[in-house]
Short mmCIF file of C-alpha atoms in Angstrom, two decimals:
data_model
loop_
_atom_site.label_atom_id
_atom_site.label_comp_id
_atom_site.label_asym_id
_atom_site.label_seq_id
_atom_site.Cartn_x
_atom_site.Cartn_y
_atom_site.Cartn_z
CA MET A 30 107.96 172.71 36.61
CA LYS A 31 104.38 172.79 35.40
CA ALA A 32 105.54 172.42 31.79
CA LYS A 33 107.55 169.31 32.72
CA ARG A 34 104.56 167.80 34.45
CA ILE A 35 102.40 168.54 31.40
CA ILE A 36 104.94 166.91 29.06
CA LYS A 37 105.19 163.84 31.30
CA SER A 38 101.42 163.56 31.45
CA GLY A 39 101.23 163.97 27.68
CA LEU A 40 103.80 161.25 27.07
CA ALA A 41 101.90 158.95 29.42
CA LEU A 42 98.71 159.74 27.51
CA LEU A 43 100.42 158.98 24.19
CA LEU A 44 101.72 155.67 25.50
CA SER A 45 98.30 154.71 26.80
CA MET A 46 96.70 155.59 23.46
CA GLN A 47 99.31 153.56 21.59
CA LEU A 48 98.77 150.53 23.82
CA ALA A 49 95.00 150.87 23.46
CA LEU A 50 95.37 151.16 19.68
CA MET A 51 97.59 148.08 19.53
CA SER A 52 95.03 146.15 21.57
CA CYS A 53 92.27 147.36 19.26
CA VAL A 54 94.18 146.38 16.11
CA THR A 55 94.98 142.98 17.62
CA ALA A 56 91.32 142.47 18.46
CA LEU A 57 90.18 143.49 14.96
CA ALA A 58 92.87 141.57 13.05
CA ALA A 59 91.84 138.29 11.44
CA PRO A 60 92.79 135.26 13.58
CA GLU A 61 95.87 133.31 12.55
CA TRP A 62 95.40 130.12 10.53
CA PRO A 63 95.58 127.18 13.00
CA SER A 64 98.71 125.08 12.66
CA ASP A 65 99.00 123.13 15.92
CA THR A 66 99.21 119.66 14.41
CA GLY A 67 101.59 117.48 12.41
CA VAL A 68 102.12 114.01 10.97
CA LEU A 69 104.74 111.33 11.47
CA ALA A 70 104.58 110.54 7.77
CA ASP A 71 106.74 112.37 5.26
CA ILE A 72 103.67 113.80 3.53
CA GLY A 73 100.22 114.71 4.79
CA ILE A 74 97.27 116.92 3.91
CA ALA A 75 93.81 117.74 5.27
CA VAL A 76 91.30 119.33 2.88
CA ASP A 77 87.74 120.53 3.39
CA ALA A 78 85.69 118.48 0.92
CA ASP A 79 83.11 121.22 0.39
CA SER A 80 85.28 124.32 -0.03
CA GLY A 81 88.50 122.69 -1.24
CA ALA A 82 90.49 124.67 1.36
CA VAL A 83 93.77 123.11 2.48
CA LEU A 84 93.54 123.00 6.27
CA PHE A 85 96.98 121.45 6.82
CA GLY A 86 99.76 120.55 4.44
CA GLN A 87 103.20 118.98 4.64
CA GLY A 88 105.09 118.20 1.42
CA ILE A 89 101.77 118.29 -0.42
CA HIS A 90 103.19 118.90 -3.91
CA GLU A 91 105.91 116.23 -3.74
CA LEU A 92 105.40 113.35 -6.20
CA THR A 93 105.56 109.82 -4.82
CA PRO A 94 104.07 106.38 -5.65
CA PRO A 95 100.45 106.06 -4.46
CA ALA A 96 100.07 102.28 -4.03
CA SER A 97 96.46 101.04 -3.72
CA ILE A 98 94.82 104.40 -3.00
CA THR A 99 94.97 104.49 -6.81
CA LYS A 100 91.86 102.30 -6.71
CA LEU A 101 89.71 105.28 -5.67
CA LEU A 102 90.31 106.83 -9.10
CA THR A 103 89.80 103.45 -10.74
CA ALA A 104 86.42 103.11 -9.04
CA LEU A 105 85.38 106.63 -10.05
CA VAL A 106 86.22 106.08 -13.73
CA VAL A 107 84.44 102.70 -13.71
CA VAL A 108 81.26 104.08 -12.10
CA GLU A 109 81.13 106.95 -14.58
CA ASN A 110 81.59 104.67 -17.58
CA SER A 111 79.59 101.52 -16.85
CA SER A 112 76.46 100.15 -15.24
CA MET A 113 76.54 98.58 -11.79
CA ASP A 114 74.66 95.55 -13.16
CA ASP A 115 77.12 94.88 -16.00
CA MET A 116 78.82 91.50 -15.75
CA VAL A 117 82.61 91.38 -15.74
CA THR A 118 84.54 88.31 -16.87
CA PHE A 119 87.99 87.76 -15.36
CA SER A 120 90.52 87.02 -18.13
CA TYR A 121 93.75 85.11 -17.73
CA ASP A 122 95.67 88.40 -17.98
CA ALA A 123 93.45 90.08 -15.39
CA VAL A 124 94.08 87.29 -12.89
CA ASN A 125 97.77 86.67 -13.48
CA ASN A 126 99.31 89.90 -14.78
CA VAL A 127 100.08 91.29 -11.34
CA GLU A 128 103.26 91.99 -9.43
CA SER A 129 104.89 88.94 -7.88
CA GLY A 130 103.87 88.57 -4.26
CA SER A 131 100.84 90.86 -4.55
CA GLY A 132 98.49 87.93 -3.92
CA ASN A 133 94.99 87.05 -5.07
CA LYS A 134 92.44 87.94 -2.44
CA LYS A 135 89.31 85.76 -2.49
CA ASN A 136 91.12 83.39 -4.85
CA ILE A 137 89.61 84.71 -8.06
CA ALA A 138 90.06 82.37 -11.05
CA GLU A 139 90.12 82.86 -14.81
CA GLY A 140 86.59 82.76 -16.16
CA ASP A 141 84.91 83.99 -12.95
CA LYS A 142 82.04 86.37 -13.54
CA LEU A 143 80.96 89.10 -11.14
CA SER A 144 78.86 92.22 -11.53
CA VAL A 145 80.53 95.62 -11.72
CA LYS A 146 79.06 96.27 -8.28
CA ASP A 147 80.62 93.12 -6.78
CA CYS A 148 83.95 93.91 -8.45
CA LEU A 149 83.91 97.43 -6.95
CA TYR A 150 83.37 96.03 -3.42
CA LEU A 151 86.20 93.54 -4.02
CA LEU A 152 88.33 96.42 -5.33
CA LEU A 153 87.76 98.95 -2.52
CA LEU A 154 87.25 96.73 0.54
CA GLN A 155 89.79 93.97 -0.16
CA SER A 156 92.02 95.96 -2.52
CA SER A 157 91.93 93.19 -5.14
CA ASN A 158 94.39 93.80 -7.97
CA GLN A 159 92.56 91.19 -10.07
CA ALA A 160 89.35 93.18 -9.74
CA ALA A 161 91.19 96.37 -10.82
CA ASN A 162 92.51 94.64 -13.95
CA ALA A 163 89.17 93.06 -14.84
CA LEU A 164 87.25 96.34 -14.42
CA ALA A 165 89.82 98.18 -16.55
CA GLU A 166 89.46 95.62 -19.35
CA HIS A 167 85.67 95.76 -19.09
CA VAL A 168 85.51 99.57 -19.38
CA ALA A 169 88.36 100.36 -21.79
CA GLY A 170 89.34 97.06 -23.42
CA SER A 171 92.83 97.03 -21.90
CA ARG A 172 94.68 98.26 -18.87
CA ASP A 173 96.73 100.70 -20.92
CA ALA A 174 93.62 102.24 -22.46
CA PHE A 175 92.06 102.48 -19.03
CA ALA A 176 95.19 104.23 -17.68
CA ASP A 177 94.69 106.82 -20.43
CA MET A 178 91.14 107.36 -19.18
CA MET A 179 92.47 107.77 -15.64
CA ASN A 180 94.94 110.44 -16.75
CA GLU A 181 92.23 112.25 -18.70
CA LYS A 182 90.11 112.30 -15.55
CA VAL A 183 93.03 113.67 -13.54
CA LYS A 184 93.41 116.48 -16.04
CA GLU A 185 89.67 117.16 -15.99
CA LEU A 186 89.69 117.43 -12.19
CA GLY A 187 92.40 120.09 -12.33
CA CYS A 188 95.38 118.17 -10.97
CA THR A 189 98.52 120.08 -11.98
CA ASP A 190 101.36 118.69 -9.87
CA GLY A 191 102.40 116.07 -12.44
CA THR A 192 100.30 113.20 -11.10
CA HIS A 193 100.31 110.27 -13.55
CA PHE A 194 98.87 106.75 -13.55
CA ALA A 195 100.17 103.73 -15.45
CA ASN A 196 97.86 101.00 -14.14
CA PRO A 197 94.48 100.65 -12.36
CA SER A 198 95.76 98.80 -9.28
CA GLY A 199 98.54 101.02 -7.95
CA LEU A 200 101.25 98.36 -8.16
CA ASN A 201 104.79 99.62 -8.60
CA ASP A 202 105.59 101.48 -11.80
CA ASP A 203 108.26 104.12 -12.19
CA THR A 204 105.82 106.45 -13.95
CA GLN A 205 102.94 106.06 -11.48
CA VAL A 206 103.19 109.01 -9.06
CA VAL A 207 100.84 111.37 -7.22
CA SER A 208 101.08 114.40 -4.96
CA ALA A 209 99.05 114.60 -1.77
CA TYR A 210 97.34 117.73 -3.12
CA ASP A 211 96.28 116.02 -6.35
CA MET A 212 95.24 112.89 -4.47
CA ALA A 213 93.00 114.99 -2.25
CA ILE A 214 91.33 116.43 -5.36
CA ILE A 215 90.82 112.91 -6.74
CA ALA A 216 89.43 111.69 -3.40
CA GLN A 217 87.08 114.68 -3.24
CA ALA A 218 85.64 113.77 -6.63
CA ALA A 219 85.44 110.08 -5.69
CA PHE A 220 83.57 110.69 -2.44
CA ASN A 221 81.25 113.15 -4.16
CA ASN A 222 80.06 110.11 -6.13
CA SER A 223 77.39 108.41 -4.04
CA ASP A 224 78.24 104.90 -5.30
CA VAL A 225 81.94 105.18 -4.52
CA LEU A 226 81.17 106.69 -1.11
CA GLU A 227 78.69 103.95 -0.22
CA ILE A 228 80.99 101.12 -1.26
CA SER A 229 84.14 102.49 0.43
CA SER A 230 82.27 103.13 3.69
CA THR A 231 80.86 99.59 3.92
CA LYS A 232 82.45 97.42 6.62
CA SER A 233 81.69 94.07 4.99
CA TYR A 234 79.99 92.73 1.84
CA LYS A 235 79.00 89.25 0.60
CA LEU A 236 80.12 88.48 -2.96
CA ALA A 237 78.25 86.31 -5.41
CA PRO A 238 79.51 82.73 -5.85
CA THR A 239 82.69 82.07 -7.86
CA GLN A 240 84.55 78.90 -8.88
CA ASN A 241 86.63 78.81 -5.72
CA ASN A 242 83.90 80.24 -3.51
CA PRO A 243 80.67 78.48 -4.51
CA SER A 244 78.89 79.87 -1.46
CA GLY A 245 80.24 83.33 -2.05
CA ALA A 246 82.90 85.17 -0.05
CA THR A 247 82.77 88.06 2.37
CA CYS A 248 84.83 91.18 1.73
CA ALA A 249 85.95 93.07 4.85
CA ASN A 250 87.03 96.69 4.94
CA GLU A 251 90.75 97.02 5.75
CA HIS A 252 90.68 100.69 6.84
CA ARG A 253 91.12 100.49 10.62
CA LEU A 254 89.76 103.97 11.35
CA ILE A 255 86.47 102.93 9.74
CA ILE A 256 86.07 99.52 11.35
CA THR A 257 87.32 100.23 14.92
CA GLU A 258 84.33 100.42 17.28
CA ASP A 259 86.06 100.14 20.65
CA GLU A 260 86.02 103.65 22.13
CA THR A 261 89.09 102.88 24.24
CA ASN A 262 91.16 101.96 21.19
CA GLU A 263 93.56 104.65 19.98
CA LEU A 264 92.30 104.09 16.44
CA TYR A 265 88.69 104.78 17.36
CA CYS A 266 87.62 107.65 15.12
CA PRO A 267 83.85 108.14 14.83
CA GLU A 268 84.38 110.90 12.27
CA ALA A 269 85.97 108.48 9.76
CA LYS A 270 83.35 107.20 7.32
CA ALA A 271 85.16 105.99 4.21
CA GLY A 272 88.60 105.66 2.67
CA LYS A 273 91.27 103.45 1.19
CA THR A 274 94.55 101.96 2.37
CA GLY A 275 97.66 101.23 0.32
CA TYR A 276 101.12 99.71 0.51
CA THR A 277 103.94 98.79 -1.86
CA SER A 278 107.67 98.49 -1.40
CA LEU A 279 108.20 101.80 -3.22
CA ALA A 280 105.28 103.77 -1.81
CA GLY A 281 105.39 102.61 1.77
CA ASN A 282 102.11 103.05 3.66
CA THR A 283 99.52 105.30 2.07
CA LEU A 284 96.07 106.26 3.34
CA VAL A 285 93.04 108.27 2.28
CA THR A 286 90.32 108.95 4.86
CA TYR A 287 86.97 110.67 4.45
CA GLY A 288 85.33 112.10 7.57
CA GLU A 289 81.99 113.71 8.44
CA LYS A 290 80.93 115.70 11.50
CA ASP A 291 78.26 118.34 12.14
CA GLY A 292 77.48 118.67 8.45
CA ARG A 293 81.12 119.18 7.44
CA ARG A 294 83.27 116.86 5.31
CA ILE A 295 87.06 116.56 5.48
CA ILE A 296 89.53 114.41 3.54
CA SER A 297 92.99 113.47 4.80
CA VAL A 298 95.79 111.94 2.72
CA VAL A 299 98.93 110.33 4.12
CA LEU A 300 101.86 109.34 1.87
CA LYS A 301 105.12 107.66 2.85
CA GLY A 302 103.54 106.77 6.17
CA GLN A 303 105.18 105.14 9.16
CA PRO A 304 104.28 101.51 10.01
CA SER A 305 100.87 100.76 11.52
CA PRO A 306 99.30 102.14 13.65
CA ASN A 307 101.20 105.39 13.04
CA TYR A 308 99.91 106.16 9.56
CA PHE A 309 96.34 105.51 10.74
CA LEU A 310 96.91 107.87 13.68
CA ASP A 311 98.16 110.49 11.21
CA GLY A 312 94.91 110.18 9.27
CA LYS A 313 92.86 110.44 12.46
CA ASN A 314 94.75 113.46 13.79
CA LEU A 315 94.37 115.34 10.51
CA LEU A 316 90.61 114.77 10.48
CA GLN A 317 90.12 115.84 14.07
CA PHE A 318 92.36 118.89 13.62
CA GLY A 319 90.16 120.02 10.76
CA PHE A 320 86.88 119.51 12.60
CA GLN A 321 88.05 121.15 15.83
CA ASN A 322 89.69 124.28 14.42
CA PHE A 323 87.62 125.36 11.41
CA GLN A 324 84.11 126.27 10.35
CA ASN A 325 82.29 126.52 7.03
CA VAL A 326 80.37 129.70 6.19
CA SER A 327 77.76 129.91 3.43
CA ILE A 328 78.65 132.19 0.52
CA PRO A 329 75.08 132.82 -0.73
CA ASP A 330 73.94 133.71 2.80
CA ASN A 331 76.68 136.33 3.30
CA GLU A 332 77.88 137.71 -0.04
CA THR A 333 75.90 140.67 -1.42
CA LYS A 334 78.24 142.14 -4.02
CA TYR A 335 77.13 141.82 -7.65
CA ILE A 336 73.68 140.50 -6.70
CA THR A 337 72.23 143.54 -4.91
CA GLY A 338 71.85 147.22 -5.74
CA SER A 339 70.84 148.88 -9.00
CA ASP A 340 74.15 149.48 -10.81
CA PRO A 341 74.80 147.14 -13.77
CA VAL A 342 77.63 144.63 -13.44
CA SER A 343 79.99 144.50 -16.43
CA ILE A 344 81.59 141.12 -17.13
CA ASN A 345 83.66 140.61 -20.27
CA GLY A 346 81.88 143.49 -21.97
CA THR A 347 78.38 142.33 -21.06
CA ASP A 348 76.25 144.26 -18.58
CA TYR A 349 74.00 142.46 -16.11
CA GLN A 350 71.53 143.86 -13.63
CA PRO A 351 72.19 142.53 -10.10
CA ASP A 352 68.71 140.99 -9.92
CA GLU A 353 69.62 138.92 -12.99
CA LEU A 354 72.47 137.21 -11.16
CA GLU A 355 72.61 134.65 -8.37
CA LEU A 356 75.30 132.79 -6.46
CA GLU A 357 75.94 129.08 -6.87
CA PRO A 358 73.86 127.40 -4.14
CA GLY A 359 75.46 125.28 -1.44
CA THR A 360 78.89 126.89 -1.74
CA VAL A 361 80.95 127.66 1.37
CA ILE A 362 84.27 129.07 2.48
CA THR A 363 86.33 127.53 5.28
CA LEU A 364 87.56 129.83 8.07
CA PRO A 365 89.26 129.46 11.45
CA LYS A 366 86.70 128.99 14.23
CA ASP A 367 87.10 132.59 15.50
CA ALA A 368 87.05 134.28 12.07
CA SER A 369 84.07 135.80 10.26
CA PHE A 370 83.00 136.08 6.62
CA GLN A 371 84.21 139.69 6.57
CA ASP A 372 87.79 138.50 7.27
CA ALA A 373 87.95 136.84 3.83
CA SER A 374 89.00 138.54 0.60
CA MET A 375 87.17 138.04 -2.68
CA GLU A 376 88.27 138.27 -6.32
CA LEU A 377 86.03 138.24 -9.39
CA VAL A 378 87.47 135.88 -12.03
CA THR A 379 86.12 136.21 -15.58
CA GLU A 380 88.30 133.62 -17.35
CA LEU A 381 86.40 130.44 -16.58
CA PRO A 382 87.46 126.77 -16.93
CA ASP A 383 85.94 124.49 -19.53
CA ASN A 384 83.96 122.52 -16.92
CA ARG A 385 82.10 125.60 -15.66
CA PRO A 386 78.33 125.44 -15.08
CA GLU A 387 76.15 126.27 -18.07
CA ARG A 388 74.86 129.60 -16.72
CA ALA A 389 78.16 130.78 -15.23
CA ALA A 390 79.00 134.44 -15.84
CA ALA A 391 82.01 134.70 -13.52
CA LEU A 392 83.69 133.03 -10.57
CA LEU A 393 84.09 134.47 -7.08
CA GLN A 394 87.29 133.17 -5.48
CA TYR A 395 87.89 133.68 -1.76
CA THR A 396 91.18 133.81 0.11
CA TYR A 397 92.22 134.19 3.75
CA ASN A 398 95.71 135.58 4.26
CA ASP A 399 96.49 134.45 0.69
CA ARG A 400 95.10 130.94 1.27
CA LYS A 401 92.37 129.71 -1.06
CA ILE A 402 89.35 128.95 1.09
CA GLY A 403 86.50 128.45 -1.39
CA GLN A 404 84.71 129.71 -4.45
CA ALA A 405 81.26 130.20 -5.96
CA TYR A 406 80.11 130.74 -9.53
CA LEU A 407 78.15 133.88 -10.30
CA LEU A 408 75.24 132.50 -12.31
CA ILE A 409 72.79 134.11 -14.72
CA LYS A 410 69.28 133.43 -13.51
CA GLU A 411 67.21 131.27 -15.78
CA GLY A 412 65.15 133.41 -18.18
CA SER A 413 67.24 136.55 -17.57
CA LEU A 414 68.83 138.58 -20.35
CA PRO A 415 72.02 140.60 -19.86
CA ALA A 416 71.36 144.35 -19.46
CA SER A 417 73.36 145.08 -22.64
CA GLU A 418 71.05 142.84 -24.68
CA GLU A 419 67.97 144.52 -23.19
CA GLU A 420 69.39 147.90 -24.17
CA ALA A 421 69.98 146.64 -27.69
CA ASN A 422 66.33 145.57 -27.78
CA GLY A 423 65.21 149.05 -26.69
CA ALA A 424 65.13 148.63 -22.91
CA ALA A 425 67.26 151.24 -21.16
CA PRO A 426 69.24 149.93 -18.17
CA GLU A 427 68.96 151.78 -14.88
CA GLY A 428 71.55 154.45 -14.14
CA ASN A 429 74.40 155.75 -16.27
CA SER A 430 75.73 152.67 -18.04
CA ASP A 431 79.03 154.24 -19.08
CA HIS A 432 79.84 155.34 -15.56
CA ASN A 433 78.66 152.17 -13.87
CA SER A 434 80.30 149.76 -16.28
CA GLY A 435 83.58 151.53 -15.70
CA ASP A 436 83.19 151.03 -11.98
CA SER A 437 82.38 147.39 -12.53
CA ASP A 438 85.42 146.89 -14.75
CA GLN A 439 87.59 148.24 -11.97
CA ASN A 440 85.92 145.98 -9.45
CA SER A 441 86.25 142.91 -11.66
CA GLY A 442 89.93 142.53 -10.94
CA LYS A 443 89.93 143.75 -7.37
CA LYS A 444 90.11 141.61 -4.27
CA GLU A 445 87.38 142.35 -1.78
CA GLY A 446 86.04 140.67 1.32
CA GLY A 447 82.39 141.01 2.24
CA PHE A 448 82.02 144.28 4.08
CA SER A 449 85.52 144.31 5.59
CA LEU A 450 87.80 147.34 5.49
CA PRO A 451 90.82 147.29 3.15
CA ALA A 452 93.87 145.59 4.61
CA LEU A 453 95.75 148.89 5.08
CA SER A 454 92.92 150.69 6.88
CA LEU A 455 93.73 149.62 10.43
CA PRO A 456 97.40 150.71 10.34
CA LEU A 457 96.34 153.92 8.59
CA ILE A 458 93.76 154.65 11.30
CA GLY A 459 96.41 154.00 13.94
CA ILE A 460 98.87 156.42 12.34
CA CYS A 461 96.18 159.09 12.02
CA LEU A 462 95.23 158.71 15.67
CA LEU A 463 98.85 158.97 16.81
CA VAL A 464 99.48 162.05 14.66
CA PHE A 465 96.31 163.66 16.00
CA ALA A 466 97.37 162.86 19.57
CA VAL A 467 100.83 164.41 19.03
CA ILE A 468 99.30 167.56 17.50
CA LEU A 469 96.80 167.82 20.35
CA LEU A 470 99.50 167.35 22.98
CA SER A 471 101.80 169.91 21.34
CA ALA A 472 99.01 172.47 21.13
CA TYR A 473 98.05 171.89 24.75
CA THR A 474 101.69 172.17 25.93
CA LEU A 475 102.18 175.41 23.99
CA TYR A 476 98.96 176.82 25.40
CA ALA A 477 99.93 175.83 28.97
CA LYS A 478 103.38 177.41 28.64
CA LYS A 479 101.93 180.60 27.21
CA LYS A 480 99.33 180.76 29.97
CA GLU A 481 101.96 180.16 32.64
CA ALA A 482 104.22 182.88 31.20
CA GLU A 483 101.33 185.35 31.08
CA GLU A 484 100.42 184.56 34.68
CA LEU A 485 104.02 185.10 35.84
CA ARG A 486 104.14 188.42 34.02
CA ARG A 487 100.95 189.58 35.70
CA ARG A 488 102.13 188.45 39.11
CA HIS A 489 105.41 190.26 38.63
CA GLU A 490 103.61 193.48 37.72
CA ARG A 491 101.37 193.19 40.79
CA ARG A 492 104.33 192.56 43.05
CA MET A 493 106.32 195.48 41.70
CA GLN A 494 103.27 197.67 42.19
CA ARG A 495 102.99 196.58 45.81
CA LEU A 496 106.72 197.21 46.36
CA ARG A 497 106.33 200.74 45.12
CA GLU A 498 103.34 201.24 47.39
CA GLU A 499 105.49 200.18 50.36
CA ASN A 500 108.31 202.58 49.34
CA TYR A 501 110.66 199.82 48.14
CA THR A 502 112.74 200.34 45.09
CA GLU A 503 113.45 197.49 42.74
CA GLU A 504 117.16 197.69 43.65
CA GLU A 505 116.37 197.34 47.36
CA PHE A 506 114.23 194.32 46.66
CA TYR A 507 116.90 192.51 44.69
CA GLU A 508 119.46 193.34 47.38
CA LEU A 509 117.19 191.69 49.97
CA LEU A 510 116.63 188.82 47.55
CA GLY A 511 120.37 188.27 47.22
CA ARG A 512 120.86 188.23 50.98
CA GLU A 513 118.03 185.74 51.32
CA LYS A 514 119.61 183.39 48.74
CA GLU A 515 122.91 183.54 50.66
CA ARG A 516 121.08 182.76 53.90
CA LEU A 517 119.32 179.74 52.38
CA ALA A 518 122.56 178.48 50.86
CA GLY A 519 124.22 178.69 54.24
CA LYS A 520 121.32 176.93 55.86
CA ARG A 521 121.72 174.06 53.38
CA SER A 522 125.44 173.79 54.11
CA GLN A 523 124.72 173.60 57.82
CA LYS A 524 122.17 170.86 57.22
CA ARG A 525 124.65 168.68 55.31
CA PRO A 526 128.31 169.64 56.00
CA ALA A 527 130.79 168.09 53.60
CA LYS A 528 132.73 166.20 56.28
CA SER A 529 129.68 164.53 57.69
CA ARG A 530 127.94 163.49 54.47
CA PRO A 531 126.56 160.01 54.88
CA ASN A 532 128.21 157.14 53.05
CA LYS A 533 126.25 154.67 50.92
CA THR A 534 125.50 152.42 53.89
CA ASP A 535 124.17 155.34 55.91
CA LYS A 536 121.95 156.41 53.02
CA LYS A 537 120.24 153.04 53.07
CA VAL A 538 119.58 153.38 56.80
CA ARG A 539 118.34 156.98 56.77
CA ASN A 540 114.77 157.78 56.17
CA SER A 541 114.73 158.47 52.41
CA LYS A 542 111.43 160.30 52.58
CA LYS A 543 112.76 162.76 55.22
CA ILE A 544 115.92 163.48 53.22
CA ARG A 545 113.89 164.11 50.09
CA THR A 546 111.53 166.47 51.94
CA GLU A 547 114.35 168.57 53.46
CA ASP A 548 116.36 168.81 50.24
CA GLU A 549 113.35 169.68 48.15
CA SER A 550 112.26 172.43 50.56
CA LEU A 551 115.69 174.06 50.39
CA ASP A 552 115.88 173.70 46.59
CA GLU A 553 112.43 175.16 46.17
CA GLY A 554 113.43 178.04 48.42
CA LEU A 555 116.40 178.86 46.15
CA GLU A 556 114.54 178.33 42.90
CA ASN A 557 111.18 179.88 43.77
CA LEU A 558 112.07 183.02 45.80
CA ASP A 559 110.14 185.03 43.30
CA ASP A 560 106.98 183.50 44.83
CA LEU A 561 107.63 185.64 47.93
CA PHE A 562 105.90 188.46 46.12
CA PHE A 563 102.63 186.75 46.92
CA GLU A 564 103.01 187.72 50.56
CA ASP A 565 101.06 190.74 51.82
CA LEU A 566 103.47 193.53 52.84
CA ASP A 567 102.82 195.33 56.19
CA SER A 568 103.36 199.07 56.52
CA SER A 569 105.93 198.81 59.33
CA GLU A 570 109.65 198.36 58.60
CA GLU A 571 109.74 195.24 60.78
CA SER A 572 106.89 193.59 58.92
CA LYS A 573 108.52 194.49 55.59
CA GLN A 574 111.64 192.59 56.63
CA ASN A 575 109.69 189.64 58.02
CA ASN A 576 107.72 189.21 54.79
CA PHE A 577 110.90 188.12 53.05
CA ASP A 578 111.75 185.44 55.63
CA ILE A 579 111.29 181.82 54.66
#
């Protein structure tokens, strides 16, 4: 009986430990990536503009016509390859070589002259196709040559989904396609340019005089999330600061929106959008989802690997002392609101792109549950020499270089995350705890059984000794024991005769506690008669007999 109680208690203990462990693992596990949003459009994406992390994505690698959001790339290429004060002359081809029905906003005429700056406002605020053509001719000599420059820029930015541009305006062309992911990369680069950001965030702008507008004309921003100031309007979005709209018969509604809040920057892209106001609401919801559910964490303020300690760091066969290296300033990773820097994993990348910083030695790439969430270049401090070069010049590096460089080579391809434990450590700890608990319980049960058996043996010896002292033989005792069992069995039969056993209805009416008490007392009397040896035996024959009564 005691052994059963011990086993039950042990099983209860094991279950409690398992539940506690599961709660602990759940508490320590990295929070899930938020996903409680969506878009009505076929395609949508939200990207952190500082880390490049994709916060939400739907169909983000599907290629589709971009329409006039193309003009963000056009503006970026123009700003990088011309002066804002340059004068642009509108040719006949620039004015008239546009898709039928696409219009001529502000009634630009052949021979009109506007500065690059004025043309960019006309391009981004009013989405003028004539301005796109004229700027392309001014920068590259022709629209086709300018399209080549656009595609070179796309390649330089790292767009790999097959995005391709055939004209600077975004008008229909079978070969002009983008993915939402690539468009977000393009928008990130565009809004990182202060001129493009300033122009596309302006609500209105007065142009210089032209032939058909001798007093000048006012350009008004067409992005409704930027211009809506009524707080009761469903399109009111104070986070939205800049962006570009688009529409063609092939592309449908397209939208790029740049938002800022609490020092963070997010870009949303909507392709194949539903009619207004739905595609604007998609852009708004994506921005607010990103701001409400995520945080940015500084890499230089939290990462210590490779820049602290005394062991040399080996990168592509070159040894560096940690105090010779520094992390790219201003870099961040994007995490769910409840996550910490230690929840991220880090990988050292030594094969660097062509557009790497001048002093870059390696690249630290961070992931969260296999999602890319940011990166930072590991830079050589200005004026520092690699440890291997110092050694060649006679300066001995600290520590054993052979041993340490081997460790660094192993680390160079390994994913790590701040000071966090390896991914398998929590399950492994749980298994170890459960195994230890089972071993402990088994040992305790074995000890309890052994102790109980030893106690019974000692009690039996004492009882037999007392029987002998009272002139009982062992045979006489077992004869009395047999008679007592028969008496108890008879007593039980009298308590519950077969003919009068209660039916199921009676059982519900009877006091269940009383029945249990009576039955258990009789059962214990039959099963535990050996405990009668605990009774003190009197010297008289009458007392001897009475000591065996129950």
